[in-house]
Amino acid sequence: MVIVGRPRGFDEETVTAAAAALFATRAYDGVGVDDLVQHLGVHRNSLYKTFGSKRGLYLAALHWHVSHVLQPLIDQLRSGRDPEQFFDHVTRKGNLDLLLLAAVERAPADTEVAAVVAQALQLLEQAIDDVPMLPSGRTGKIALSELLGERVRVRALSAG
Amino acid sequence: MVIVGRPRGFDEETVTAAAAALFATRAYDGVGVDDLVQHLGVHRNSLYKTFGSKRGLYLAALHWHVSHVLQPLIDQLRSGRDPEQFFDHVTRKGNLDLLLLAAVERAPADTEVAAVVAQALQLLEQAIDDVPMLPSGRTGKIALSELLGERVRVRALSAG
DNA sequence: GCGGTTTAGGAACGGTCGTTCTTGACCGAT
DNA sequence: ATCGGTCAAGAACGACCGTTCCTAAACCGC
């Protein structure tokens, strides 16, 4: 495979990460392609050439979020050091927002999103379940629900 | 005040309830005025005459949901009988979905929605807090978070 | 009946959506 | 230098959005 033609002036992963940040703030339909073009600094044509469609970019951003944000947090939790910091990163900072929005808003309308969300939730649940010395009677499922709900509350109150 | 003119052919509260049901399934931007006209059986002009705008109808639906769905559930919980049924109505059935969507998706973009959501969450939290014989160490805040998160999980997995 | 008022029914509006097309600049290999 | 290819830039597309306007029908008080 020989590279031919003008090289692209943007880094695909950087753009994907920026898209993830944007999709984490507003609902899918609330983020226009114009917004993406403006915040990502990449032209429409390049976006469509690279990701195919707005949905393609969203799916790429969601996958990136799971593997480059959630997975490191999971790894950190599994390392056993500072489980409190995991809680903080997830609830206080917005590291769960894209997954949360995807679960609540997109998943019911997009089976592919639903599948990614389901897998991510499973990963999180399992990781929490494997934490030693979890208070008795508290499964990973319950602890994860508490995490998600806590973030819902914080997010809802953060505006106004 | 004397009534003059053709009487309306629909019940305002029935329409509001139907709108609430619709807004509970999809995101705000995902529900078009055409959808509302079709599912509610009321024509555009009447909707705009009655509620002013799509946002006005949404706010009416949200208020109705809080006072006619959540409040009765709260009252039932406070009555002390069958607290398990409260949990079931809220998580298994969709009785929390409109509030959940409003909290996650609308509240950050609409301060009036945020205010209604904040008050509703406060009501729920207080009601749970006042339940006697709550397991020690479990505040209403934590129990409500768990409720919300559980519903997020169920909702995300219900599609696909 | 009649006049006044409100609803019902659609057509129509400007704006914005996601997407595509057109044009020219750019780069690597020949 | 030239050709083949990709990229950048912006205009343009049809479709749909929320909203408004216009006309006819239905009802009340007189």
PDB file of N, CA and C in Angstrom, chain A residues 3-62:
ATOM      1  N   ILE A   3       1.341   5.295  -0.119  1.00  0.00           N
ATOM      2  CA  ILE A   3       0.630   6.532   0.187  1.00  0.00           C
ATOM      3  C   ILE A   3       0.717   7.491  -0.997  1.00  0.00           C
ATOM      4  N   VAL A   4      -0.444   7.899  -1.440  1.00  0.00           N
ATOM      5  CA  VAL A   4      -0.488   8.820  -2.572  1.00  0.00           C
ATOM      6  C   VAL A   4      -1.465   9.942  -2.246  1.00  0.00           C
ATOM      7  N   GLY A   5      -1.110  11.137  -2.657  1.00  0.00           N
ATOM      8  CA  GLY A   5      -1.996  12.257  -2.434  1.00  0.00           C
ATOM      9  C   GLY A   5      -1.595  13.125  -1.259  1.00  0.00           C
ATOM     10  N   ARG A   6      -2.307  14.168  -1.077  1.00  0.00           N
ATOM     11  CA  ARG A   6      -2.017  15.115  -0.001  1.00  0.00           C
ATOM     12  C   ARG A   6      -2.281  14.482   1.365  1.00  0.00           C
ATOM     13  N   PRO A   7      -1.326  14.610   2.283  1.00  0.00           N
ATOM     14  CA  PRO A   7      -1.525  14.025   3.618  1.00  0.00           C
ATOM     15  C   PRO A   7      -2.544  14.821   4.412  1.00  0.00           C
ATOM     16  N   ARG A   8      -3.301  14.155   5.257  1.00  0.00           N
ATOM     17  CA  ARG A   8      -4.328  14.839   6.031  1.00  0.00           C
ATOM     18  C   ARG A   8      -3.709  15.705   7.121  1.00  0.00           C
ATOM     19  N   GLY A   9      -4.354  16.802   7.374  1.00  0.00           N
ATOM     20  CA  GLY A   9      -3.797  17.768   8.316  1.00  0.00           C
ATOM     21  C   GLY A   9      -4.333  17.634   9.715  1.00  0.00           C
ATOM     22  N   PHE A  10      -4.840  16.456  10.073  1.00  0.00           N
ATOM     23  CA  PHE A  10      -5.363  16.272  11.430  1.00  0.00           C
ATOM     24  C   PHE A  10      -5.097  14.857  11.904  1.00  0.00           C
ATOM     25  N   ASP A  11      -5.075  14.693  13.199  1.00  0.00           N
ATOM     26  CA  ASP A  11      -4.884  13.368  13.785  1.00  0.00           C
ATOM     27  C   ASP A  11      -6.244  12.742  14.093  1.00  0.00           C
ATOM     28  N   GLU A  12      -6.468  11.562  13.553  1.00  0.00           N
ATOM     29  CA  GLU A  12      -7.794  10.940  13.669  1.00  0.00           C
ATOM     30  C   GLU A  12      -8.199  10.693  15.118  1.00  0.00           C
ATOM     31  N   GLU A  13      -7.244  10.249  15.925  1.00  0.00           N
ATOM     32  CA  GLU A  13      -7.582   9.955  17.320  1.00  0.00           C
ATOM     33  C   GLU A  13      -7.886  11.224  18.110  1.00  0.00           C
ATOM     34  N   THR A  14      -7.126  12.290  17.815  1.00  0.00           N
ATOM     35  CA  THR A  14      -7.394  13.570  18.476  1.00  0.00           C
ATOM     36  C   THR A  14      -8.799  14.053  18.170  1.00  0.00           C
ATOM     37  N   VAL A  15      -9.181  13.932  16.905  1.00  0.00           N
ATOM     38  CA  VAL A  15     -10.513  14.346  16.488  1.00  0.00           C
ATOM     39  C   VAL A  15     -11.577  13.486  17.161  1.00  0.00           C
ATOM     40  N   THR A  16     -11.341  12.185  17.213  1.00  0.00           N
ATOM     41  CA  THR A  16     -12.300  11.283  17.855  1.00  0.00           C
ATOM     42  C   THR A  16     -12.487  11.643  19.324  1.00  0.00           C
ATOM     43  N   ALA A  17     -11.385  11.945  19.996  1.00  0.00           N
ATOM     44  CA  ALA A  17     -11.456  12.320  21.406  1.00  0.00           C
ATOM     45  C   ALA A  17     -12.240  13.609  21.589  1.00  0.00           C
ATOM     46  N   ALA A  18     -12.005  14.575  20.709  1.00  0.00           N
ATOM     47  CA  ALA A  18     -12.725  15.843  20.801  1.00  0.00           C
ATOM     48  C   ALA A  18     -14.215  15.642  20.561  1.00  0.00           C
ATOM     49  N   ALA A  19     -14.529  14.768  19.620  1.00  0.00           N
ATOM     50  CA  ALA A  19     -15.927  14.455  19.350  1.00  0.00           C
ATOM     51  C   ALA A  19     -16.574  13.810  20.573  1.00  0.00           C
ATOM     52  N   ALA A  20     -15.843  12.930  21.224  1.00  0.00           N
ATOM     53  CA  ALA A  20     -16.361  12.275  22.429  1.00  0.00           C
ATOM     54  C   ALA A  20     -16.669  13.313  23.504  1.00  0.00           C
ATOM     55  N   ALA A  21     -15.769  14.279  23.639  1.00  0.00           N
ATOM     56  CA  ALA A  21     -15.981  15.330  24.646  1.00  0.00           C
ATOM     57  C   ALA A  21     -17.242  16.124  24.331  1.00  0.00           C
ATOM     58  N   LEU A  22     -17.473  16.371  23.053  1.00  0.00           N
ATOM     59  CA  LEU A  22     -18.642  17.154  22.652  1.00  0.00           C
ATOM     60  C   LEU A  22     -19.931  16.358  22.842  1.00  0.00           C
ATOM     61  N   PHE A  23     -19.909  15.103  22.445  1.00  0.00           N
ATOM     62  CA  PHE A  23     -21.096  14.252  22.582  1.00  0.00           C
ATOM     63  C   PHE A  23     -21.413  13.958  24.042  1.00  0.00           C
ATOM     64  N   ALA A  24     -20.444  14.203  24.910  1.00  0.00           N
ATOM     65  CA  ALA A  24     -20.698  13.969  26.334  1.00  0.00           C
ATOM     66  C   ALA A  24     -21.461  15.114  26.982  1.00  0.00           C
ATOM     67  N   THR A  25     -21.492  16.258  26.309  1.00  0.00           N
ATOM     68  CA  THR A  25     -22.139  17.418  26.911  1.00  0.00           C
ATOM     69  C   THR A  25     -23.599  17.548  26.493  1.00  0.00           C
ATOM     70  N   ARG A  26     -23.879  17.256  25.226  1.00  0.00           N
ATOM     71  CA  ARG A  26     -25.239  17.405  24.724  1.00  0.00           C
ATOM     72  C   ARG A  26     -25.740  16.096  24.140  1.00  0.00           C
ATOM     73  N   ALA A  27     -27.052  16.009  23.953  1.00  0.00           N
ATOM     74  CA  ALA A  27     -27.643  14.831  23.333  1.00  0.00           C
ATOM     75  C   ALA A  27     -27.199  14.736  21.881  1.00  0.00           C
ATOM     76  N   TYR A  28     -27.302  13.538  21.344  1.00  0.00           N
ATOM     77  CA  TYR A  28     -26.854  13.279  19.981  1.00  0.00           C
ATOM     78  C   TYR A  28     -27.481  14.254  18.987  1.00  0.00           C
ATOM     79  N   ASP A  29     -28.783  14.415  19.062  1.00  0.00           N
ATOM     80  CA  ASP A  29     -29.462  15.310  18.127  1.00  0.00           C
ATOM     81  C   ASP A  29     -29.164  16.773  18.410  1.00  0.00           C
ATOM     82  N   GLY A  30     -28.643  17.049  19.579  1.00  0.00           N
ATOM     83  CA  GLY A  30     -28.315  18.417  19.944  1.00  0.00           C
ATOM     84  C   GLY A  30     -26.947  18.855  19.452  1.00  0.00           C
ATOM     85  N   VAL A  31     -26.169  17.902  18.978  1.00  0.00           N
ATOM     86  CA  VAL A  31     -24.855  18.205  18.417  1.00  0.00           C
ATOM     87  C   VAL A  31     -24.953  18.165  16.901  1.00  0.00           C
ATOM     88  N   GLY A  32     -24.826  19.324  16.291  1.00  0.00           N
ATOM     89  CA  GLY A  32     -24.900  19.409  14.838  1.00  0.00           C
ATOM     90  C   GLY A  32     -23.561  19.157  14.195  1.00  0.00           C
ATOM     91  N   VAL A  33     -23.604  18.815  12.921  1.00  0.00           N
ATOM     92  CA  VAL A  33     -22.355  18.617  12.184  1.00  0.00           C
ATOM     93  C   VAL A  33     -21.554  19.925  12.161  1.00  0.00           C
ATOM     94  N   ASP A  34     -22.262  21.043  12.102  1.00  0.00           N
ATOM     95  CA  ASP A  34     -21.578  22.331  12.157  1.00  0.00           C
ATOM     96  C   ASP A  34     -20.792  22.477  13.454  1.00  0.00           C
ATOM     97  N   ASP A  35     -21.395  22.066  14.574  1.00  0.00           N
ATOM     98  CA  ASP A  35     -20.693  22.111  15.855  1.00  0.00           C
ATOM     99  C   ASP A  35     -19.417  21.280  15.807  1.00  0.00           C
ATOM    100  N   LEU A  36     -19.553  20.084  15.262  1.00  0.00           N
ATOM    101  CA  LEU A  36     -18.398  19.196  15.167  1.00  0.00           C
ATOM    102  C   LEU A  36     -17.304  19.823  14.313  1.00  0.00           C
ATOM    103  N   VAL A  37     -17.697  20.346  13.155  1.00  0.00           N
ATOM    104  CA  VAL A  37     -16.724  20.971  12.264  1.00  0.00           C
ATOM    105  C   VAL A  37     -15.998  22.104  12.982  1.00  0.00           C
ATOM    106  N   GLN A  38     -16.766  22.900  13.719  1.00  0.00           N
ATOM    107  CA  GLN A  38     -16.174  24.058  14.381  1.00  0.00           C
ATOM    108  C   GLN A  38     -15.258  23.663  15.541  1.00  0.00           C
ATOM    109  N   HIS A  39     -15.752  22.768  16.407  1.00  0.00           N
ATOM    110  CA  HIS A  39     -14.974  22.416  17.598  1.00  0.00           C
ATOM    111  C   HIS A  39     -13.801  21.490  17.278  1.00  0.00           C
ATOM    112  N   LEU A  40     -13.950  20.717  16.207  1.00  0.00           N
ATOM    113  CA  LEU A  40     -12.896  19.751  15.893  1.00  0.00           C
ATOM    114  C   LEU A  40     -11.853  20.345  14.947  1.00  0.00           C
ATOM    115  N   GLY A  41     -12.210  21.459  14.312  1.00  0.00           N
ATOM    116  CA  GLY A  41     -11.259  22.088  13.403  1.00  0.00           C
ATOM    117  C   GLY A  41     -10.990  21.271  12.146  1.00  0.00           C
ATOM    118  N   VAL A  42     -11.914  20.382  11.842  1.00  0.00           N
ATOM    119  CA  VAL A  42     -11.758  19.550  10.641  1.00  0.00           C
ATOM    120  C   VAL A  42     -12.931  19.824   9.713  1.00  0.00           C
ATOM    121  N   HIS A  43     -12.680  19.826   8.455  1.00  0.00           N
ATOM    122  CA  HIS A  43     -13.733  20.177   7.518  1.00  0.00           C
ATOM    123  C   HIS A  43     -14.710  19.030   7.288  1.00  0.00           C
ATOM    124  N   ARG A  44     -15.937  19.413   6.963  1.00  0.00           N
ATOM    125  CA  ARG A  44     -17.003  18.424   6.740  1.00  0.00           C
ATOM    126  C   ARG A  44     -16.546  17.271   5.868  1.00  0.00           C
ATOM    127  N   ASN A  45     -15.981  17.634   4.732  1.00  0.00           N
ATOM    128  CA  ASN A  45     -15.587  16.622   3.765  1.00  0.00           C
ATOM    129  C   ASN A  45     -14.648  15.591   4.389  1.00  0.00           C
ATOM    130  N   SER A  46     -13.705  16.090   5.191  1.00  0.00           N
ATOM    131  CA  SER A  46     -12.750  15.189   5.837  1.00  0.00           C
ATOM    132  C   SER A  46     -13.449  14.289   6.848  1.00  0.00           C
ATOM    133  N   LEU A  47     -14.400  14.872   7.581  1.00  0.00           N
ATOM    134  CA  LEU A  47     -15.151  14.075   8.559  1.00  0.00           C
ATOM    135  C   LEU A  47     -15.909  12.946   7.860  1.00  0.00           C
ATOM    136  N   TYR A  48     -16.586  13.289   6.787  1.00  0.00           N
ATOM    137  CA  TYR A  48     -17.383  12.269   6.086  1.00  0.00           C
ATOM    138  C   TYR A  48     -16.487  11.260   5.387  1.00  0.00           C
ATOM    139  N   LYS A  49     -15.327  11.742   4.916  1.00  0.00           N
ATOM    140  CA  LYS A  49     -14.387  10.822   4.285  1.00  0.00           C
ATOM    141  C   LYS A  49     -13.832   9.834   5.315  1.00  0.00           C
ATOM    142  N   THR A  50     -13.603  10.316   6.520  1.00  0.00           N
ATOM    143  CA  THR A  50     -12.957   9.496   7.546  1.00  0.00           C
ATOM    144  C   THR A  50     -13.953   8.614   8.303  1.00  0.00           C
ATOM    145  N   PHE A  51     -15.105   9.172   8.642  1.00  0.00           N
ATOM    146  CA  PHE A  51     -16.032   8.451   9.514  1.00  0.00           C
ATOM    147  C   PHE A  51     -17.337   8.051   8.829  1.00  0.00           C
ATOM    148  N   GLY A  52     -17.540   8.500   7.600  1.00  0.00           N
ATOM    149  CA  GLY A  52     -18.694   8.051   6.838  1.00  0.00           C
ATOM    150  C   GLY A  52     -19.953   8.850   7.067  1.00  0.00           C
ATOM    151  N   SER A  53     -20.250   9.114   8.332  1.00  0.00           N
ATOM    152  CA  SER A  53     -21.467   9.847   8.671  1.00  0.00           C
ATOM    153  C   SER A  53     -21.339  10.379  10.096  1.00  0.00           C
ATOM    154  N   LYS A  54     -22.312  11.181  10.481  1.00  0.00           N
ATOM    155  CA  LYS A  54     -22.335  11.668  11.864  1.00  0.00           C
ATOM    156  C   LYS A  54     -22.441  10.495  12.836  1.00  0.00           C
ATOM    157  N   ARG A  55     -23.282   9.536  12.496  1.00  0.00           N
ATOM    158  CA  ARG A  55     -23.412   8.352  13.347  1.00  0.00           C
ATOM    159  C   ARG A  55     -22.101   7.584  13.432  1.00  0.00           C
ATOM    160  N   GLY A  56     -21.382   7.487  12.289  1.00  0.00           N
ATOM    161  CA  GLY A  56     -20.093   6.805  12.303  1.00  0.00           C
ATOM    162  C   GLY A  56     -19.109   7.481  13.238  1.00  0.00           C
ATOM    163  N   LEU A  57     -19.096   8.800  13.201  1.00  0.00           N
ATOM    164  CA  LEU A  57     -18.210   9.540  14.104  1.00  0.00           C
ATOM    165  C   LEU A  57     -18.618   9.322  15.557  1.00  0.00           C
ATOM    166  N   TYR A  58     -19.939   9.304  15.792  1.00  0.00           N
ATOM    167  CA  TYR A  58     -20.427   9.077  17.154  1.00  0.00           C
ATOM    168  C   TYR A  58     -20.009   7.701  17.668  1.00  0.00           C
ATOM    169  N   LEU A  59     -20.182   6.695  16.836  1.00  0.00           N
ATOM    170  CA  LEU A  59     -19.796   5.346  17.240  1.00  0.00           C
ATOM    171  C   LEU A  59     -18.289   5.269  17.499  1.00  0.00           C
ATOM    172  N   ALA A  60     -17.503   5.916  16.625  1.00  0.00           N
ATOM    173  CA  ALA A  60     -16.057   5.938  16.838  1.00  0.00           C
ATOM    174  C   ALA A  60     -15.721   6.607  18.169  1.00  0.00           C
ATOM    175  N   ALA A  61     -16.409   7.719  18.449  1.00  0.00           N
ATOM    176  CA  ALA A  61     -16.168   8.443  19.704  1.00  0.00           C
ATOM    177  C   ALA A  61     -16.553   7.582  20.905  1.00  0.00           C
ATOM    178  N   LEU A  62     -17.668   6.859  20.763  1.00  0.00           N
ATOM    179  CA  LEU A  62     -18.114   6.002  21.864  1.00  0.00           C
ATOM    180  C   LEU A  62     -17.113   4.875  22.113  1.00  0.00           C
TER     181      LEU A  62
END
